[in-house]
PDB file of C-alpha atoms and ligand atoms in Angstrom:
ATOM      1  CA  MET U   1      67.376-102.462 -59.585  1.00  0.00           C
ATOM      2  CA  LYS U   2      67.780 -98.958 -58.173  1.00  0.00           C
ATOM      3  CA  ARG U   3      64.558 -97.400 -59.354  1.00  0.00           C
ATOM      4  CA  ARG U   4      62.326 -94.765 -57.804  1.00  0.00           C
ATOM      5  CA  ILE U   5      58.779 -95.965 -58.283  1.00  0.00           C
ATOM      6  CA  ILE U   6      55.227 -95.458 -57.054  1.00  0.00           C
ATOM      7  CA  LEU U   7      52.724 -98.291 -56.540  1.00  0.00           C
ATOM      8  CA  MET U   8      49.102 -97.175 -56.903  1.00  0.00           C
ATOM      9  CA  GLY U   9      45.907 -99.136 -56.406  1.00  0.00           C
ATOM     10  CA  PRO U  10      42.937 -99.505 -54.092  1.00  0.00           C
ATOM     11  CA  PRO U  11      43.188-101.445 -50.826  1.00  0.00           C
ATOM     12  CA  GLY U  12      43.452-105.142 -51.701  1.00  0.00           C
ATOM     13  CA  SER U  13      44.807-104.606 -55.221  1.00  0.00           C
ATOM     14  CA  GLY U  14      47.877-106.655 -54.342  1.00  0.00           C
ATOM     15  CA  LYS U  15      50.420-103.855 -54.479  1.00  0.00           C
ATOM     16  CA  GLY U  16      51.715-104.752 -51.023  1.00  0.00           C
ATOM     17  CA  THR U  17      52.516-108.302 -52.177  1.00  0.00           C
ATOM     18  CA  VAL U  18      54.354-106.992 -55.225  1.00  0.00           C
ATOM     19  CA  ALA U  19      56.231-104.556 -52.972  1.00  0.00           C
ATOM     20  CA  THR U  20      57.362-107.370 -50.682  1.00  0.00           C
ATOM     21  CA  ARG U  21      58.820-109.303 -53.633  1.00  0.00           C
ATOM     22  CA  LEU U  22      60.512-106.234 -55.076  1.00  0.00           C
ATOM     23  CA  ARG U  23      62.131-105.714 -51.689  1.00  0.00           C
ATOM     24  CA  GLN U  24      63.162-109.357 -51.355  1.00  0.00           C
ATOM     25  CA  GLU U  25      64.449-109.872 -54.891  1.00  0.00           C
ATOM     26  CA  PHE U  26      65.849-106.436 -55.744  1.00  0.00           C
ATOM     27  CA  GLY U  27      66.440-104.896 -52.315  1.00  0.00           C
ATOM     28  CA  LEU U  28      64.146-102.017 -53.184  1.00  0.00           C
ATOM     29  CA  ASP U  29      63.169-100.104 -50.037  1.00  0.00           C
ATOM     30  CA  HIS U  30      59.391-100.286 -49.449  1.00  0.00           C
ATOM     31  CA  ILE U  31      57.895 -97.115 -48.024  1.00  0.00           C
ATOM     32  CA  SER U  32      54.223 -97.530 -47.127  1.00  0.00           C
ATOM     33  CA  SER U  33      52.702 -94.308 -45.784  1.00  0.00           C
ATOM     34  CA  GLY U  34      49.831 -96.304 -44.250  1.00  0.00           C
ATOM     35  CA  HIS U  35      52.250 -98.597 -42.410  1.00  0.00           C
ATOM     36  CA  LEU U  36      54.324 -95.658 -41.157  1.00  0.00           C
ATOM     37  CA  LEU U  37      51.193 -93.836 -39.971  1.00  0.00           C
ATOM     38  CA  ARG U  38      49.793 -96.949 -38.250  1.00  0.00           C
ATOM     39  CA  ARG U  39      53.073 -97.279 -36.359  1.00  0.00           C
ATOM     40  CA  GLU U  40      52.730 -93.703 -35.102  1.00  0.00           C
ATOM     41  CA  VAL U  41      49.198 -94.468 -33.931  1.00  0.00           C
ATOM     42  CA  GLU U  42      50.417 -97.594 -32.114  1.00  0.00           C
ATOM     43  CA  ILE U  43      53.189 -95.796 -30.242  1.00  0.00           C
ATOM     44  CA  GLY U  44      50.812 -92.922 -29.432  1.00  0.00           C
ATOM     45  CA  SER U  45      53.091 -90.175 -30.788  1.00  0.00           C
ATOM     46  CA  ALA U  46      51.784 -86.641 -31.315  1.00  0.00           C
ATOM     47  CA  ILE U  47      51.268 -87.270 -35.036  1.00  0.00           C
ATOM     48  CA  GLY U  48      49.740 -90.661 -34.261  1.00  0.00           C
ATOM     49  CA  GLN U  49      47.165 -89.046 -31.987  1.00  0.00           C
ATOM     50  CA  ARG U  50      46.355 -86.509 -34.680  1.00  0.00           C
ATOM     51  CA  VAL U  51      45.786 -89.083 -37.455  1.00  0.00           C
ATOM     52  CA  GLY U  52      44.291 -92.020 -35.500  1.00  0.00           C
ATOM     53  CA  LEU U  53      40.656 -91.285 -36.237  1.00  0.00           C
ATOM     54  CA  PHE U  54      41.257 -90.766 -39.954  1.00  0.00           C
ATOM     55  CA  LEU U  55      42.877 -94.185 -40.215  1.00  0.00           C
ATOM     56  CA  GLU U  56      40.214 -95.900 -38.175  1.00  0.00           C
ATOM     57  CA  ASN U  57      37.438 -94.395 -40.314  1.00  0.00           C
ATOM     58  CA  GLY U  58      39.220 -95.060 -43.610  1.00  0.00           C
ATOM     59  CA  GLU U  59      39.446 -91.356 -44.438  1.00  0.00           C
ATOM     60  CA  LEU U  60      42.414 -89.574 -45.929  1.00  0.00           C
ATOM     61  CA  VAL U  61      44.681 -87.770 -43.515  1.00  0.00           C
ATOM     62  CA  PRO U  62      44.700 -84.089 -44.606  1.00  0.00           C
ATOM     63  CA  ASP U  63      47.345 -83.268 -47.230  1.00  0.00           C
ATOM     64  CA  ARG U  64      49.143 -80.781 -44.989  1.00  0.00           C
ATOM     65  CA  THR U  65      49.762 -83.390 -42.262  1.00  0.00           C
ATOM     66  CA  VAL U  66      50.764 -86.148 -44.705  1.00  0.00           C
ATOM     67  CA  LEU U  67      53.117 -83.830 -46.562  1.00  0.00           C
ATOM     68  CA  TRP U  68      54.820 -82.807 -43.352  1.00  0.00           C
ATOM     69  CA  PHE U  69      55.075 -86.465 -42.256  1.00  0.00           C
ATOM     70  CA  MET U  70      56.423 -87.765 -45.576  1.00  0.00           C
ATOM     71  CA  GLY U  71      58.677 -84.710 -45.881  1.00  0.00           C
ATOM     72  CA  GLU U  72      60.424 -85.955 -42.736  1.00  0.00           C
ATOM     73  CA  TRP U  73      61.001 -89.333 -44.388  1.00  0.00           C
ATOM     74  CA  MET U  74      62.272 -87.604 -47.526  1.00  0.00           C
ATOM     75  CA  LYS U  75      64.969 -85.694 -45.624  1.00  0.00           C
ATOM     76  CA  SER U  76      66.873 -88.883 -44.818  1.00  0.00           C
ATOM     77  CA  ALA U  77      65.749 -91.087 -47.714  1.00  0.00           C
ATOM     78  CA  PRO U  78      68.597 -92.699 -49.679  1.00  0.00           C
ATOM     79  CA  LEU U  79      67.183 -91.514 -52.990  1.00  0.00           C
ATOM     80  CA  ASN U  80      69.980 -92.922 -55.142  1.00  0.00           C
ATOM     81  CA  ASP U  81      69.420 -96.472 -53.873  1.00  0.00           C
ATOM     82  CA  GLY U  82      65.864 -96.362 -55.205  1.00  0.00           C
ATOM     83  CA  PHE U  83      62.586 -96.900 -53.359  1.00  0.00           C
ATOM     84  CA  GLN U  84      58.992 -97.940 -53.866  1.00  0.00           C
ATOM     85  CA  LEU U  85      56.338 -95.639 -52.487  1.00  0.00           C
ATOM     86  CA  ASP U  86      53.104 -97.405 -51.574  1.00  0.00           C
ATOM     87  CA  GLY U  87      50.053 -95.335 -50.575  1.00  0.00           C
ATOM     88  CA  PHE U  88      51.782 -92.023 -51.171  1.00  0.00           C
ATOM     89  CA  PRO U  89      51.026 -89.851 -53.064  1.00  0.00           C
ATOM     90  CA  ARG U  90      47.247 -90.304 -52.790  1.00  0.00           C
ATOM     91  CA  THR U  91      46.076 -86.908 -54.110  1.00  0.00           C
ATOM     92  CA  LEU U  92      47.154 -84.653 -56.931  1.00  0.00           C
ATOM     93  CA  SER U  93      48.562 -82.055 -54.561  1.00  0.00           C
ATOM     94  CA  GLN U  94      50.633 -84.732 -52.797  1.00  0.00           C
ATOM     95  CA  ALA U  95      51.963 -85.853 -56.200  1.00  0.00           C
ATOM     96  CA  LYS U  96      52.935 -82.320 -57.157  1.00  0.00           C
ATOM     97  CA  ALA U  97      54.645 -81.725 -53.807  1.00  0.00           C
ATOM     98  CA  LEU U  98      56.556 -85.005 -54.164  1.00  0.00           C
ATOM     99  CA  ASP U  99      57.722 -84.041 -57.653  1.00  0.00           C
ATOM    100  CA  GLU U 100      58.955 -80.692 -56.332  1.00  0.00           C
ATOM    101  CA  TRP U 101      60.905 -82.319 -53.475  1.00  0.00           C
ATOM    102  CA  LEU U 102      62.493 -84.874 -55.779  1.00  0.00           C
ATOM    103  CA  ALA U 103      63.298 -82.308 -58.487  1.00  0.00           C
ATOM    104  CA  LYS U 104      65.322 -80.343 -55.926  1.00  0.00           C
ATOM    105  CA  ARG U 105      67.405 -83.453 -55.284  1.00  0.00           C
ATOM    106  CA  ASN U 106      67.599 -84.386 -58.936  1.00  0.00           C
ATOM    107  CA  ALA U 107      66.000 -87.762 -58.231  1.00  0.00           C
ATOM    108  CA  PRO U 108      62.670 -87.890 -60.084  1.00  0.00           C
ATOM    109  CA  ILE U 109      60.126 -90.714 -59.960  1.00  0.00           C
ATOM    110  CA  GLU U 110      60.906 -93.090 -62.833  1.00  0.00           C
ATOM    111  CA  ALA U 111      57.810 -95.278 -63.053  1.00  0.00           C
ATOM    112  CA  VAL U 112      54.297 -95.532 -61.636  1.00  0.00           C
ATOM    113  CA  MET U 113      52.511 -98.887 -61.465  1.00  0.00           C
ATOM    114  CA  LEU U 114      48.733 -98.793 -61.179  1.00  0.00           C
ATOM    115  CA  PHE U 115      47.076-102.040 -60.036  1.00  0.00           C
ATOM    116  CA  ALA U 116      43.548-101.752 -61.416  1.00  0.00           C
ATOM    117  CA  CYS U 117      40.925-103.531 -59.347  1.00  0.00           C
ATOM    118  CA  ASN U 118      37.131-103.513 -58.943  1.00  0.00           C
ATOM    119  CA  LEU U 119      35.228-103.417 -55.650  1.00  0.00           C
ATOM    120  CA  THR U 120      34.103-107.062 -55.771  1.00  0.00           C
ATOM    121  CA  LEU U 121      37.679-108.313 -55.972  1.00  0.00           C
ATOM    122  CA  VAL U 122      38.823-105.830 -53.333  1.00  0.00           C
ATOM    123  CA  LEU U 123      36.248-107.101 -50.828  1.00  0.00           C
ATOM    124  CA  GLU U 124      37.148-110.720 -51.587  1.00  0.00           C
ATOM    125  CA  ARG U 125      40.840-110.046 -51.042  1.00  0.00           C
ATOM    126  CA  ILE U 126      40.612-107.910 -47.930  1.00  0.00           C
ATOM    127  CA  THR U 127      38.803-110.471 -45.805  1.00  0.00           C
ATOM    128  CA  GLY U 128      41.735-112.893 -46.144  1.00  0.00           C
ATOM    129  CA  ARG U 129      44.431-110.314 -45.552  1.00  0.00           C
ATOM    130  CA  TRP U 130      46.847-110.491 -42.618  1.00  0.00           C
ATOM    131  CA  ASN U 131      49.714-108.092 -41.927  1.00  0.00           C
ATOM    132  CA  CYS U 132      52.903-108.096 -39.941  1.00  0.00           C
ATOM    133  CA  PRO U 133      52.542-105.192 -37.499  1.00  0.00           C
ATOM    134  CA  LYS U 134      56.338-104.907 -37.289  1.00  0.00           C
ATOM    135  CA  CYS U 135      57.641-104.904 -40.877  1.00  0.00           C
ATOM    136  CA  GLY U 136      54.352-104.355 -42.733  1.00  0.00           C
ATOM    137  CA  ARG U 137      54.630-107.488 -44.877  1.00  0.00           C
ATOM    138  CA  VAL U 138      51.253-108.476 -46.259  1.00  0.00           C
ATOM    139  CA  TYR U 139      49.950-112.059 -46.408  1.00  0.00           C
ATOM    140  CA  HIS U 140      46.771-113.601 -47.727  1.00  0.00           C
ATOM    141  CA  ILE U 141      45.316-116.844 -46.428  1.00  0.00           C
ATOM    142  CA  TYR U 142      44.878-118.221 -49.984  1.00  0.00           C
ATOM    143  CA  SER U 143      47.173-116.398 -52.387  1.00  0.00           C
ATOM    144  CA  ALA U 144      50.190-115.586 -50.180  1.00  0.00           C
ATOM    145  CA  PRO U 145      50.037-117.589 -46.934  1.00  0.00           C
ATOM    146  CA  PRO U 146      52.962-117.492 -44.464  1.00  0.00           C
ATOM    147  CA  LYS U 147      55.034-120.699 -44.159  1.00  0.00           C
ATOM    148  CA  VAL U 148      53.990-121.012 -40.496  1.00  0.00           C
ATOM    149  CA  ALA U 149      50.332-120.063 -39.939  1.00  0.00           C
ATOM    150  CA  GLY U 150      49.953-116.722 -38.167  1.00  0.00           C
ATOM    151  CA  LEU U 151      53.661-115.821 -38.151  1.00  0.00           C
ATOM    152  CA  CYS U 152      55.611-113.361 -40.303  1.00  0.00           C
ATOM    153  CA  GLU U 153      58.427-115.088 -42.207  1.00  0.00           C
ATOM    154  CA  ASP U 154      60.759-112.108 -41.947  1.00  0.00           C
ATOM    155  CA  CYS U 155      60.461-111.032 -38.285  1.00  0.00           C
ATOM    156  CA  PRO U 156      58.907-113.419 -36.928  1.00  0.00           C
ATOM    157  CA  THR U 157      55.999-111.568 -35.345  1.00  0.00           C
ATOM    158  CA  SER U 158      52.374-112.667 -34.900  1.00  0.00           C
ATOM    159  CA  LEU U 159      50.263-111.481 -37.811  1.00  0.00           C
ATOM    160  CA  THR U 160      47.275-109.218 -37.226  1.00  0.00           C
ATOM    161  CA  GLN U 161      44.288-107.974 -39.218  1.00  0.00           C
ATOM    162  CA  ARG U 162      43.890-104.234 -39.673  1.00  0.00           C
ATOM    163  CA  THR U 163      40.993-102.566 -37.887  1.00  0.00           C
ATOM    164  CA  ASP U 164      40.199-100.647 -41.098  1.00  0.00           C
ATOM    165  CA  ASP U 165      39.909-103.872 -43.136  1.00  0.00           C
ATOM    166  CA  THR U 166      36.207-104.337 -42.335  1.00  0.00           C
ATOM    167  CA  GLU U 167      33.750-104.388 -45.231  1.00  0.00           C
ATOM    168  CA  ALA U 168      32.142-101.021 -44.366  1.00  0.00           C
ATOM    169  CA  VAL U 169      35.467 -99.207 -44.041  1.00  0.00           C
ATOM    170  CA  VAL U 170      36.900-100.889 -47.143  1.00  0.00           C
ATOM    171  CA  ARG U 171      33.873 -99.743 -49.196  1.00  0.00           C
ATOM    172  CA  LYS U 172      34.539 -96.206 -48.006  1.00  0.00           C
ATOM    173  CA  ARG U 173      38.291 -96.400 -48.686  1.00  0.00           C
ATOM    174  CA  PHE U 174      37.560 -97.737 -52.174  1.00  0.00           C
ATOM    175  CA  GLY U 175      35.203 -94.805 -52.891  1.00  0.00           C
ATOM    176  CA  ILE U 176      37.812 -92.294 -51.728  1.00  0.00           C
ATOM    177  CA  TYR U 177      40.485 -94.050 -53.786  1.00  0.00           C
ATOM    178  CA  LYS U 178      38.284 -93.893 -56.909  1.00  0.00           C
ATOM    179  CA  ARG U 179      37.749 -90.170 -56.483  1.00  0.00           C
ATOM    180  CA  HIS U 180      41.457 -89.387 -56.431  1.00  0.00           C
ATOM    181  CA  ALA U 181      42.859 -92.120 -58.656  1.00  0.00           C
ATOM    182  CA  LYS U 182      41.843 -90.715 -62.052  1.00  0.00           C
ATOM    183  CA  PRO U 183      43.476 -87.264 -61.735  1.00  0.00           C
ATOM    184  CA  LEU U 184      46.541 -88.907 -60.213  1.00  0.00           C
ATOM    185  CA  ALA U 185      46.776 -91.510 -63.001  1.00  0.00           C
ATOM    186  CA  ASP U 186      46.270 -88.795 -65.655  1.00  0.00           C
ATOM    187  CA  TYR U 187      49.061 -86.751 -64.085  1.00  0.00           C
ATOM    188  CA  TYR U 188      51.556 -89.624 -64.360  1.00  0.00           C
ATOM    189  CA  GLU U 189      50.228 -90.690 -67.759  1.00  0.00           C
ATOM    190  CA  GLN U 190      51.009 -87.202 -69.059  1.00  0.00           C
ATOM    191  CA  GLN U 191      54.556 -87.646 -67.741  1.00  0.00           C
ATOM    192  CA  GLY U 192      54.784 -90.938 -69.667  1.00  0.00           C
ATOM    193  CA  LYS U 193      55.444 -92.896 -66.459  1.00  0.00           C
ATOM    194  CA  LEU U 194      52.227 -94.881 -65.947  1.00  0.00           C
ATOM    195  CA  THR U 195      51.805 -98.637 -66.446  1.00  0.00           C
ATOM    196  CA  VAL U 196      48.460-100.258 -65.639  1.00  0.00           C
ATOM    197  CA  VAL U 197      48.469-103.861 -64.386  1.00  0.00           C
ATOM    198  CA  ASP U 198      45.302-105.934 -64.002  1.00  0.00           C
ATOM    199  CA  ALA U 199      45.093-106.672 -60.272  1.00  0.00           C
ATOM    200  CA  ALA U 200      43.017-109.802 -60.996  1.00  0.00           C
ATOM    201  CA  LEU U 201      46.159-111.528 -62.322  1.00  0.00           C
ATOM    202  CA  SER U 202      47.934-114.033 -60.081  1.00  0.00           C
ATOM    203  CA  PRO U 203      50.648-112.711 -57.722  1.00  0.00           C
ATOM    204  CA  ASP U 204      53.358-114.190 -60.023  1.00  0.00           C
ATOM    205  CA  GLU U 205      51.871-112.569 -63.127  1.00  0.00           C
ATOM    206  CA  ARG U 206      51.467-109.224 -61.360  1.00  0.00           C
ATOM    207  CA  PHE U 207      55.064-109.357 -60.248  1.00  0.00           C
ATOM    208  CA  ALA U 208      56.338-110.351 -63.707  1.00  0.00           C
ATOM    209  CA  LYS U 209      54.408-107.496 -65.364  1.00  0.00           C
ATOM    210  CA  THR U 210      55.819-105.051 -62.834  1.00  0.00           C
ATOM    211  CA  VAL U 211      59.394-106.197 -63.341  1.00  0.00           C
ATOM    212  CA  ALA U 212      58.950-106.062 -67.142  1.00  0.00           C
ATOM    213  CA  ALA U 213      57.672-102.482 -66.902  1.00  0.00           C
ATOM    214  CA  LEU U 214      60.536-101.445 -64.648  1.00  0.00           C
ATOM    215  CA  ASN U 215      63.119-102.912 -66.968  1.00  0.00           C
TER     216      ASN U 215
HETATM  217  P1  AMP W   1      46.988 -97.786 -46.521  1.00  0.00           P
HETATM  218  O1  AMP W   1      47.771 -98.698 -45.626  1.00  0.00           O
HETATM  219  O2  AMP W   1      47.792 -97.260 -47.666  1.00  0.00           O
HETATM  220  O3  AMP W   1      45.676 -98.402 -46.952  1.00  0.00           O
HETATM  221  O4  AMP W   1      46.618 -96.521 -45.628  1.00  0.00           O
HETATM  222  C1  AMP W   1      45.856 -96.638 -44.438  1.00  0.00           C
HETATM  223  C2  AMP W   1      45.289 -95.296 -44.037  1.00  0.00           C
HETATM  224  O5  AMP W   1      46.365 -94.378 -43.776  1.00  0.00           O
HETATM  225  C3  AMP W   1      44.441 -94.601 -45.084  1.00  0.00           C
HETATM  226  O6  AMP W   1      43.095 -95.053 -45.073  1.00  0.00           O
HETATM  227  C4  AMP W   1      44.561 -93.142 -44.640  1.00  0.00           C
HETATM  228  O7  AMP W   1      43.769 -92.892 -43.504  1.00  0.00           O
HETATM  229  C5  AMP W   1      46.018 -93.053 -44.205  1.00  0.00           C
HETATM  230  N1  AMP W   1      46.931 -92.689 -45.310  1.00  0.00           N
HETATM  231  C6  AMP W   1      47.975 -93.419 -45.779  1.00  0.00           C
HETATM  232  N2  AMP W   1      48.610 -92.780 -46.754  1.00  0.00           N
HETATM  233  C7  AMP W   1      47.965 -91.598 -46.927  1.00  0.00           C
HETATM  234  C8  AMP W   1      48.144 -90.511 -47.816  1.00  0.00           C
HETATM  235  N3  AMP W   1      49.126 -90.493 -48.729  1.00  0.00           N
HETATM  236  N4  AMP W   1      47.280 -89.452 -47.714  1.00  0.00           N
HETATM  237  C9  AMP W   1      46.285 -89.457 -46.793  1.00  0.00           C
HETATM  238  N5  AMP W   1      46.058 -90.459 -45.938  1.00  0.00           N
HETATM  239  C10 AMP W   1      46.887 -91.539 -45.994  1.00  0.00           C
END
């Protein structure tokens, strides 16, 4: 399945779990802007130092910085093999810039999946979330536990919890998401590319709905 898609949804909406399965079952490259930025923070690169505080506080990195950063990824991205973008674009201006980049390479976004989720469910999900710091795979102690407790199945690396997955920061991230989600969803709806999936569905149902929409 060589599709170019965007996964949208608040933190904890389960888009990361869907992304992992799309990568495993269809070989679709998973590009998470949050994961890429966290890696820069960890290695202490110049960009990492610039964005560290935004990530820690759950605030959006300014568009100009994110566009430069993701523009670098775009230069070498194998666009014809397909990809799933997770966490980018987050604002309308990011979406417009992405469309311009892709139009130049004749490789437009084909579908946008929006995992709709309320704050109560988000908070419930986030507290059980563990991530692989190396590959970015997301686990959940109840709904998607690793085969060996505490270890990534793909790497294997010890799983960690994100410092921005605390209740206070998640509430803030959810509020910011809400502010930007509507204009972004309207933008893709107008392009006829948007499918909304109820994030309260089970991981299997969410995945099945996504695959059905992509087919
Ligand atoms: P995520 O892993 O998608 O929840 O992203 C973690 C953090 O990275 C966010 O809270 C932002 O600080 C930053 N971030 C990731 N993607 C973007 C983006 N497209 N625009 C602005 N900030 C972003």
